[in-house]
XYZ file of C-alpha atoms in Angstrom:
197
model
C 22.003 133.218 117.426
C 18.821 132.772 116.570
C 18.363 129.572 114.606
C 15.018 130.251 113.617
C 15.644 133.343 111.690
C 19.160 131.657 110.613
C 17.248 128.516 109.265
C 14.647 130.839 107.468
C 17.184 133.246 106.225
C 18.806 130.089 104.420
C 15.736 128.574 103.240
C 15.223 131.731 101.459
C 18.541 132.031 100.170
C 18.335 128.178 99.106
C 15.191 129.201 96.702
C 13.574 126.089 96.244
C 10.316 127.824 94.910
C 12.345 129.505 92.225
C 14.812 126.303 91.919
C 11.912 124.311 91.552
C 10.907 124.979 87.936
C 14.907 124.894 86.546
C 14.964 121.336 88.309
C 12.460 119.981 86.759
C 13.278 121.300 83.597
C 17.091 119.580 83.767
C 15.684 116.409 85.128
C 12.818 115.934 82.442
C 15.530 114.986 80.037
C 16.148 111.763 82.856
C 13.720 109.039 82.205
C 11.131 109.013 84.384
C 11.898 106.414 87.020
C 15.268 108.010 88.117
C 14.159 111.752 88.121
C 13.363 110.938 91.940
C 16.387 108.905 92.815
C 19.130 111.610 90.793
C 17.090 114.620 92.631
C 17.864 112.815 96.238
C 21.259 112.096 95.345
C 21.802 115.781 94.543
C 20.085 117.081 97.481
C 22.302 114.851 99.711
C 25.653 115.997 97.774
C 24.029 119.601 98.203
C 23.794 118.973 101.955
C 27.478 117.251 102.163
C 29.022 120.279 100.813
C 27.178 122.863 103.054
C 28.130 121.323 106.094
C 31.347 120.639 104.839
C 31.858 124.463 104.180
C 30.111 124.949 107.968
C 32.625 122.471 109.702
C 35.852 123.990 107.796
C 35.109 127.282 107.555
C 37.014 128.936 110.370
C 40.039 127.161 108.780
C 39.461 128.553 105.497
C 39.348 131.911 106.491
C 42.092 132.082 108.925
C 43.849 130.023 105.613
C 42.858 133.036 103.080
C 43.118 135.643 106.141
C 39.844 137.174 105.574
C 38.202 138.837 108.650
C 34.656 138.324 109.793
C 33.370 141.837 108.458
C 34.906 141.570 105.172
C 32.789 138.052 104.913
C 29.906 140.499 106.039
C 30.046 143.003 103.510
C 30.976 140.639 100.686
C 28.301 138.116 101.897
C 25.675 140.926 101.821
C 26.873 142.436 98.456
C 26.591 139.102 97.162
C 23.024 138.046 98.808
C 21.751 141.377 97.331
C 22.546 140.374 93.919
C 20.888 136.921 94.390
C 17.981 138.616 96.011
C 17.260 141.288 92.764
C 17.582 138.071 89.992
C 14.847 136.591 92.260
C 12.429 140.052 92.391
C 13.596 140.362 88.730
C 14.069 137.145 86.855
C 16.101 137.060 84.145
C 18.179 133.961 84.888
C 18.152 130.912 82.347
C 18.357 127.679 83.286
C 22.177 126.949 84.350
C 24.716 124.304 83.340
C 23.020 122.977 80.458
C 23.373 119.320 80.460
C 21.929 118.100 77.379
C 20.667 114.552 77.341
C 23.211 113.464 80.107
C 22.604 112.919 83.872
C 23.573 115.716 86.142
C 25.917 115.069 88.651
C 26.805 117.384 91.523
C 26.501 120.640 88.843
C 24.004 122.324 88.265
C 21.655 121.054 90.620
C 23.753 120.357 94.074
C 26.283 123.114 93.234
C 25.276 126.128 92.308
C 21.405 126.070 92.175
C 21.525 124.267 95.960
C 24.682 124.632 97.645
C 25.680 128.002 95.738
C 27.851 131.266 96.842
C 25.301 132.746 98.655
C 24.757 129.958 101.037
C 28.133 129.097 101.108
C 29.043 132.565 102.523
C 26.001 133.164 105.093
C 27.233 129.951 106.583
C 30.735 131.181 106.611
C 29.984 133.955 108.248
C 27.630 132.356 110.796
C 30.382 129.952 111.814
C 32.719 132.769 112.298
C 30.426 134.849 113.961
C 29.643 131.986 116.801
C 32.375 129.537 116.425
C 30.949 127.738 119.975
C 27.602 127.447 118.204
C 28.633 124.912 115.287
C 26.410 121.874 116.370
C 23.400 124.476 116.450
C 24.268 126.123 112.969
C 24.220 122.504 111.419
C 20.891 121.719 113.275
C 18.985 125.128 111.221
C 21.305 124.568 108.121
C 19.708 120.849 108.215
C 16.311 122.047 108.813
C 16.397 124.531 105.731
C 17.623 122.210 103.746
C 15.330 119.517 104.852
C 12.205 121.941 104.135
C 13.646 122.555 100.449
C 14.241 119.151 99.977
C 10.940 118.456 100.171
C 9.483 121.242 98.086
C 11.832 120.010 95.632
C 11.045 116.168 95.697
C 7.301 117.450 95.462
C 7.786 119.992 93.353
C 5.871 118.817 89.913
C 2.337 119.260 92.149
C 3.484 121.978 93.647
C 4.252 123.742 90.289
C 1.064 122.208 88.937
C -1.011 123.913 92.011
C 0.491 127.236 91.829
C 1.111 127.469 88.502
C 3.957 129.905 86.847
C 2.456 133.132 87.967
C 2.257 131.977 91.555
C 5.559 130.187 91.475
C 7.047 133.656 90.759
C 4.691 135.643 92.697
C 6.265 133.493 95.481
C 9.753 133.853 94.377
C 9.860 137.440 94.386
C 8.334 137.907 97.730
C 11.180 135.334 99.115
C 13.672 137.951 96.941
C 12.165 141.262 98.821
C 12.853 139.431 102.151
C 16.446 138.510 101.213
C 16.847 141.736 100.187
C 16.322 143.257 103.789
C 18.512 140.515 105.253
C 21.602 141.214 102.639
C 21.375 144.895 103.352
C 21.239 144.427 107.187
C 24.288 142.268 106.563
C 26.119 144.559 104.466
C 25.252 147.051 106.987
C 26.903 145.068 109.969
C 29.907 144.349 108.153
C 30.354 147.851 107.639
C 29.667 148.885 111.388
C 32.321 145.808 112.642
C 34.830 147.316 110.016
C 34.719 150.801 111.646
C 34.747 149.866 115.013
C 37.535 147.527 114.292
C 39.560 150.780 112.318
C 38.502 153.116 114.935
C 40.420 151.306 117.160
């Protein structure tokens, strides 16, 4: 297992540059002195959820009777749809919160710890059950880089501008499309090989 490749893939899935504008918009309704505290809390919630699925993933898949090939195919489709949304952005701000302070939803879930990142973690954990500690390190690394970007997102958004942010997100989406297709093909190959037996 290539830990660096996993960390980079998960970083692309977490999409901090794409989420920066959404986070900024939601947090703009909160008093300025509270924003960094709320953001840090939500990021920690997201990390706890991601690591939670990593450590209980094997038991969850066994309980649901899901095979790794099924998870790989469905995860590839889901990642592909997420990546298409990055390349051709049409999404609106998720989970309109009014003037209320966000709590877990929508910042921690689904913007950071979303279905695609959870599916990727479950798939990796099912393929490499003996490397849970290493996977946790890759997850934490991807989360840390994403968290730093989001914590400094006001300055980054100002530096890159709207067009620069969109261009960067689309580039990340293109890379993620290739990862998604490869994940789908790996799942199909695994399923075909097991069916042939």
